[in-house]
XYZ file of C-alpha atoms in Angstrom:
329
model
C 87.660 112.397 74.425
C 85.771 108.924 74.019
C 82.272 108.226 73.412
C 80.287 104.982 73.853
C 76.526 104.488 72.817
C 74.619 102.121 74.788
C 71.370 100.281 73.802
C 68.643 99.797 76.449
C 68.067 97.289 77.676
C 70.455 94.902 76.049
C 73.477 96.652 76.978
C 75.075 96.512 73.614
C 77.485 99.366 72.841
C 79.031 101.259 69.947
C 82.362 102.937 70.465
C 83.022 106.029 68.499
C 86.421 106.901 67.222
C 87.566 110.279 68.740
C 91.374 109.613 68.302
C 91.689 112.637 66.239
C 91.590 115.671 68.591
C 90.381 118.063 65.826
C 87.572 115.791 64.694
C 86.710 114.091 68.069
C 84.112 116.527 69.393
C 82.657 116.825 65.930
C 82.227 113.137 65.503
C 80.540 112.795 69.028
C 78.030 115.865 68.263
C 77.132 114.084 64.985
C 76.342 111.009 66.551
C 74.511 112.479 69.296
C 72.270 114.353 66.611
C 71.043 110.895 65.505
C 70.653 109.273 68.858
C 67.485 106.990 69.136
C 65.130 106.826 72.034
C 66.366 103.619 73.331
C 70.032 104.777 73.332
C 72.091 106.840 75.696
C 75.579 108.161 75.256
C 78.477 108.215 77.702
C 80.963 111.013 76.674
C 84.325 110.709 78.560
C 86.529 113.780 78.594
C 90.003 113.960 80.147
C 91.518 117.102 81.231
C 89.349 119.180 78.907
C 90.144 122.472 77.109
C 87.570 125.154 77.431
C 86.601 125.307 73.723
C 85.949 121.599 73.512
C 83.771 121.546 76.714
C 81.975 124.719 75.973
C 80.987 123.097 72.463
C 79.644 120.033 74.138
C 78.044 122.013 77.050
C 76.240 124.161 74.396
C 74.878 121.071 72.723
C 73.957 119.314 75.805
C 72.482 122.392 77.439
C 74.726 122.526 80.370
C 74.477 125.486 82.768
C 77.578 127.761 82.391
C 78.294 127.270 86.072
C 78.542 123.609 85.571
C 81.008 124.075 82.563
C 83.102 126.459 84.838
C 83.227 123.766 87.497
C 84.204 121.105 85.121
C 86.952 123.091 83.511
C 88.641 124.433 86.671
C 88.077 121.363 88.916
C 89.346 121.789 92.433
C 85.574 121.200 93.731
C 84.368 119.640 96.981
C 82.284 116.481 96.359
C 78.747 117.827 95.746
C 75.535 117.222 93.627
C 73.688 119.937 91.932
C 70.819 119.994 89.379
C 70.522 122.281 86.497
C 67.078 121.676 85.046
C 67.171 118.197 83.659
C 70.833 117.714 84.209
C 72.212 116.417 87.529
C 75.829 117.367 88.095
C 78.026 115.240 90.587
C 81.627 116.157 91.686
C 83.876 113.348 93.149
C 87.299 113.325 94.221
C 89.264 110.298 92.897
C 92.054 109.135 95.130
C 94.934 106.626 94.973
C 97.964 105.623 97.074
C 101.471 105.882 95.643
C 103.533 103.152 97.262
C 106.927 104.565 96.319
C 106.516 107.760 98.261
C 103.668 106.752 100.538
C 101.642 109.608 99.370
C 97.940 109.929 98.836
C 97.212 111.666 95.449
C 93.977 113.131 94.467
C 92.055 113.999 91.189
C 88.430 114.753 90.284
C 85.626 113.509 88.210
C 82.646 115.585 87.333
C 79.665 113.425 86.201
C 76.719 115.169 84.201
C 73.638 113.089 83.824
C 70.839 114.106 81.350
C 67.802 112.223 80.001
C 69.975 110.490 77.182
C 73.487 111.131 78.076
C 76.319 110.857 80.707
C 79.291 113.100 80.520
C 82.238 112.536 82.652
C 85.058 115.121 82.881
C 88.408 113.793 84.547
C 91.165 115.711 86.130
C 94.267 113.937 87.718
C 96.504 110.821 86.732
C 94.168 108.333 87.877
C 91.191 107.469 85.510
C 88.382 105.446 87.250
C 86.077 105.598 84.051
C 88.207 102.920 82.347
C 87.516 100.401 85.103
C 84.049 101.670 85.279
C 83.490 100.939 81.396
C 85.065 97.521 81.940
C 82.654 96.648 84.689
C 79.607 97.907 82.558
C 80.749 95.560 79.739
C 80.662 92.746 82.356
C 77.221 93.511 83.341
C 75.389 94.608 80.320
C 71.851 94.329 82.151
C 73.082 97.512 83.931
C 72.137 99.376 80.698
C 68.459 99.086 81.541
C 68.898 101.901 84.202
C 70.080 104.409 81.569
C 72.527 107.131 82.194
C 72.362 106.821 85.886
C 74.229 103.386 85.455
C 77.328 105.350 84.465
C 77.075 107.426 87.805
C 76.853 104.118 89.772
C 79.793 102.495 87.854
C 81.982 105.567 88.266
C 81.325 106.041 91.796
C 81.449 102.294 92.615
C 85.076 102.252 91.332
C 86.119 105.473 93.081
C 84.655 104.305 96.481
C 86.607 100.789 95.954
C 89.747 102.733 95.467
C 89.144 104.612 98.527
C 88.773 101.262 100.516
C 92.094 100.264 98.855
C 93.854 103.250 99.729
C 92.690 103.205 103.209
C 94.103 99.510 103.863
C 97.495 100.644 102.276
C 97.413 103.654 104.790
C 96.743 101.466 107.793
C 99.666 99.276 106.785
C 101.835 102.282 106.891
C 100.504 103.304 110.154
C 100.915 99.882 111.753
C 104.652 100.044 110.836
C 104.992 103.563 112.325
C 103.456 102.065 115.566
C 105.772 99.355 115.498
C 108.761 101.672 115.160
C 107.317 104.310 117.648
C 107.146 101.653 120.399
C 110.176 99.888 119.544
C 113.312 100.290 122.010
C 115.324 102.090 119.094
C 115.750 105.754 119.677
C 114.462 107.245 116.204
C 112.908 110.356 115.606
C 109.611 109.659 113.534
C 107.937 112.913 114.023
C 108.327 113.918 110.296
C 107.171 110.650 109.098
C 104.092 110.482 111.388
C 103.318 114.304 110.524
C 103.493 113.508 106.672
C 101.312 110.472 107.024
C 98.825 112.547 108.925
C 98.782 115.070 106.176
C 98.124 112.539 103.619
C 95.161 111.188 105.835
C 93.558 114.710 106.327
C 93.635 114.890 102.504
C 92.165 111.328 102.213
C 89.491 112.735 104.877
C 88.848 115.795 102.744
C 87.911 113.501 99.838
C 85.745 110.930 101.552
C 83.866 112.780 104.357
C 82.024 115.335 102.049
C 81.028 112.641 99.804
C 79.020 110.851 102.321
C 76.062 113.187 102.355
C 76.404 113.585 98.492
C 75.721 109.894 98.109
C 72.960 109.515 100.764
C 70.111 110.985 98.780
C 70.782 108.191 96.101
C 69.975 105.401 98.575
C 66.268 106.383 98.379
C 63.735 106.057 95.483
C 63.767 109.017 93.065
C 61.100 109.861 90.674
C 63.590 110.405 87.830
C 65.364 106.985 88.438
C 64.413 103.445 88.148
C 63.653 101.850 91.477
C 65.873 99.027 90.630
C 68.931 100.914 90.810
C 68.529 102.037 94.474
C 70.132 98.825 96.099
C 73.303 99.376 93.856
C 73.727 102.883 95.228
C 72.987 101.694 98.882
C 75.940 99.203 98.403
C 78.135 101.921 97.265
C 77.154 104.135 100.198
C 77.783 101.386 102.642
C 81.200 100.931 101.446
C 81.866 104.592 101.434
C 80.631 104.835 105.057
C 82.786 102.052 106.175
C 85.605 103.675 104.551
C 84.711 107.098 106.079
C 84.843 105.418 109.543
C 88.023 103.814 108.766
C 89.691 107.283 107.806
C 88.340 108.924 110.943
C 89.829 106.045 113.027
C 93.182 106.488 111.195
C 93.240 110.146 111.774
C 92.514 109.649 115.371
C 94.947 106.794 115.914
C 97.740 108.932 114.038
C 97.044 111.749 116.449
C 97.510 109.214 119.373
C 100.676 107.810 117.944
C 102.160 111.344 117.451
C 101.312 112.184 121.216
C 102.980 108.893 122.205
C 105.852 109.504 120.111
C 106.331 113.206 121.423
C 106.043 111.646 124.933
C 108.735 109.132 124.281
C 111.052 111.896 122.920
C 110.395 113.786 126.095
C 111.416 110.757 128.112
C 114.682 110.561 125.960
C 115.487 114.262 126.710
C 114.553 113.550 130.362
C 117.008 110.538 130.465
C 119.694 112.523 128.907
C 119.439 115.413 131.341
C 119.538 112.835 134.273
C 122.662 111.325 132.791
C 124.326 114.556 132.334
C 123.343 115.724 135.863
C 124.558 112.499 137.243
C 128.017 112.780 135.596
C 128.221 116.313 136.729
C 127.587 115.491 140.244
C 130.076 112.754 140.034
C 132.811 114.868 138.680
C 131.776 117.684 141.108
C 133.662 115.809 144.022
C 137.069 115.470 142.487
C 136.647 118.991 141.201
C 135.962 120.418 144.625
C 138.904 118.521 146.361
C 141.292 119.657 143.569
C 139.977 123.166 143.710
C 140.500 123.322 147.427
C 143.959 121.972 147.353
C 144.795 124.218 144.429
C 144.268 127.444 146.255
C 148.060 127.449 147.326
C 147.528 128.846 150.713
C 150.702 128.741 152.812
C 149.006 126.781 155.731
C 146.757 124.312 154.525
C 146.318 120.663 156.370
C 147.966 117.487 154.918
C 150.261 119.672 152.735
C 153.211 118.262 154.500
C 151.840 114.895 155.157
C 153.542 112.044 153.189
C 150.443 110.370 152.353
C 148.300 113.481 151.553
C 148.258 113.089 147.866
C 147.332 109.542 147.474
C 144.751 109.989 150.232
C 143.152 112.934 148.332
C 143.051 110.614 145.266
C 141.476 107.965 147.279
C 138.722 110.308 148.534
C 137.998 111.432 144.978
C 137.715 108.058 143.761
C 135.648 106.910 146.764
C 133.124 109.636 146.628
C 132.783 109.436 142.743
C 132.293 105.593 143.124
C 129.608 105.961 145.849
C 127.657 108.666 143.619
C 127.974 106.364 140.534
C 126.617 103.407 142.477
C 123.728 105.464 143.721
C 122.871 106.836 140.373
C 122.908 103.412 138.985
C 120.666 102.016 141.511
C 118.123 104.836 140.774
C 118.222 104.457 137.085
C 119.967 107.737 136.219
C 122.905 105.957 134.750
């Protein structure tokens, strides 16, 4: 747990030492009890335990359902209001280059009149970068706790855009392999990347309507903060469009690859059929002369054997030439 106290409108901040797990929550509650009117607190909680979050929730007067969502995670992006507290659930997302996987986490943001509480699940922590950006822009503190929601959502949406660019790079490489002359079965790789894009889409697409209400003036927010949220919503919409395009393009690449695999199979069948037809002529002639009847033509002819071989070779050669001309061999 970490806690930062911000001063409005100067942006000056005070870091509360919460390194001791058994005293961290107690230290935060003690500092919140003496919070001044021009101050607001940002409490950052990582992978919380129920007891810790319930103590904070009781003090901050959070709804029990909101606390349950924060503890369990696995929520769709959403926003809900519980009295004076606004709860926003956002999916975090990052791209792992070593495995080419899209990993997801979650951040719950609770905004009250004098506090912002962020509860994080997952390996990636966007609140660290959000705090750094707030430190570089101290004038954002004039917006109060809503500045925390903007900073966190801005970092998360920027990560979406970076992940989308990396996914497109992998897709471009897959396209190159699919349309190359090499005969390589890429079905598993394409399907794996499509599964990651679906997970990506499930994080980005539901967040668009969640962020949209923040782009218009609200009675409980400063009007000056609206353009900042419009910028975040614009980046999110562009990323959503990019992810949809990636999903559609992956479906087309998969169809093209399956069609190419089908062409390979047809080519193999044509080759097999062509060679079967070529060997059918010698087999037929040898089969006829292998029946061992007493009276058969050319059995007593001196040149019968070499003539039969010549007919076999000529017939096979003519068929081979015909199949080569038609592209079967």
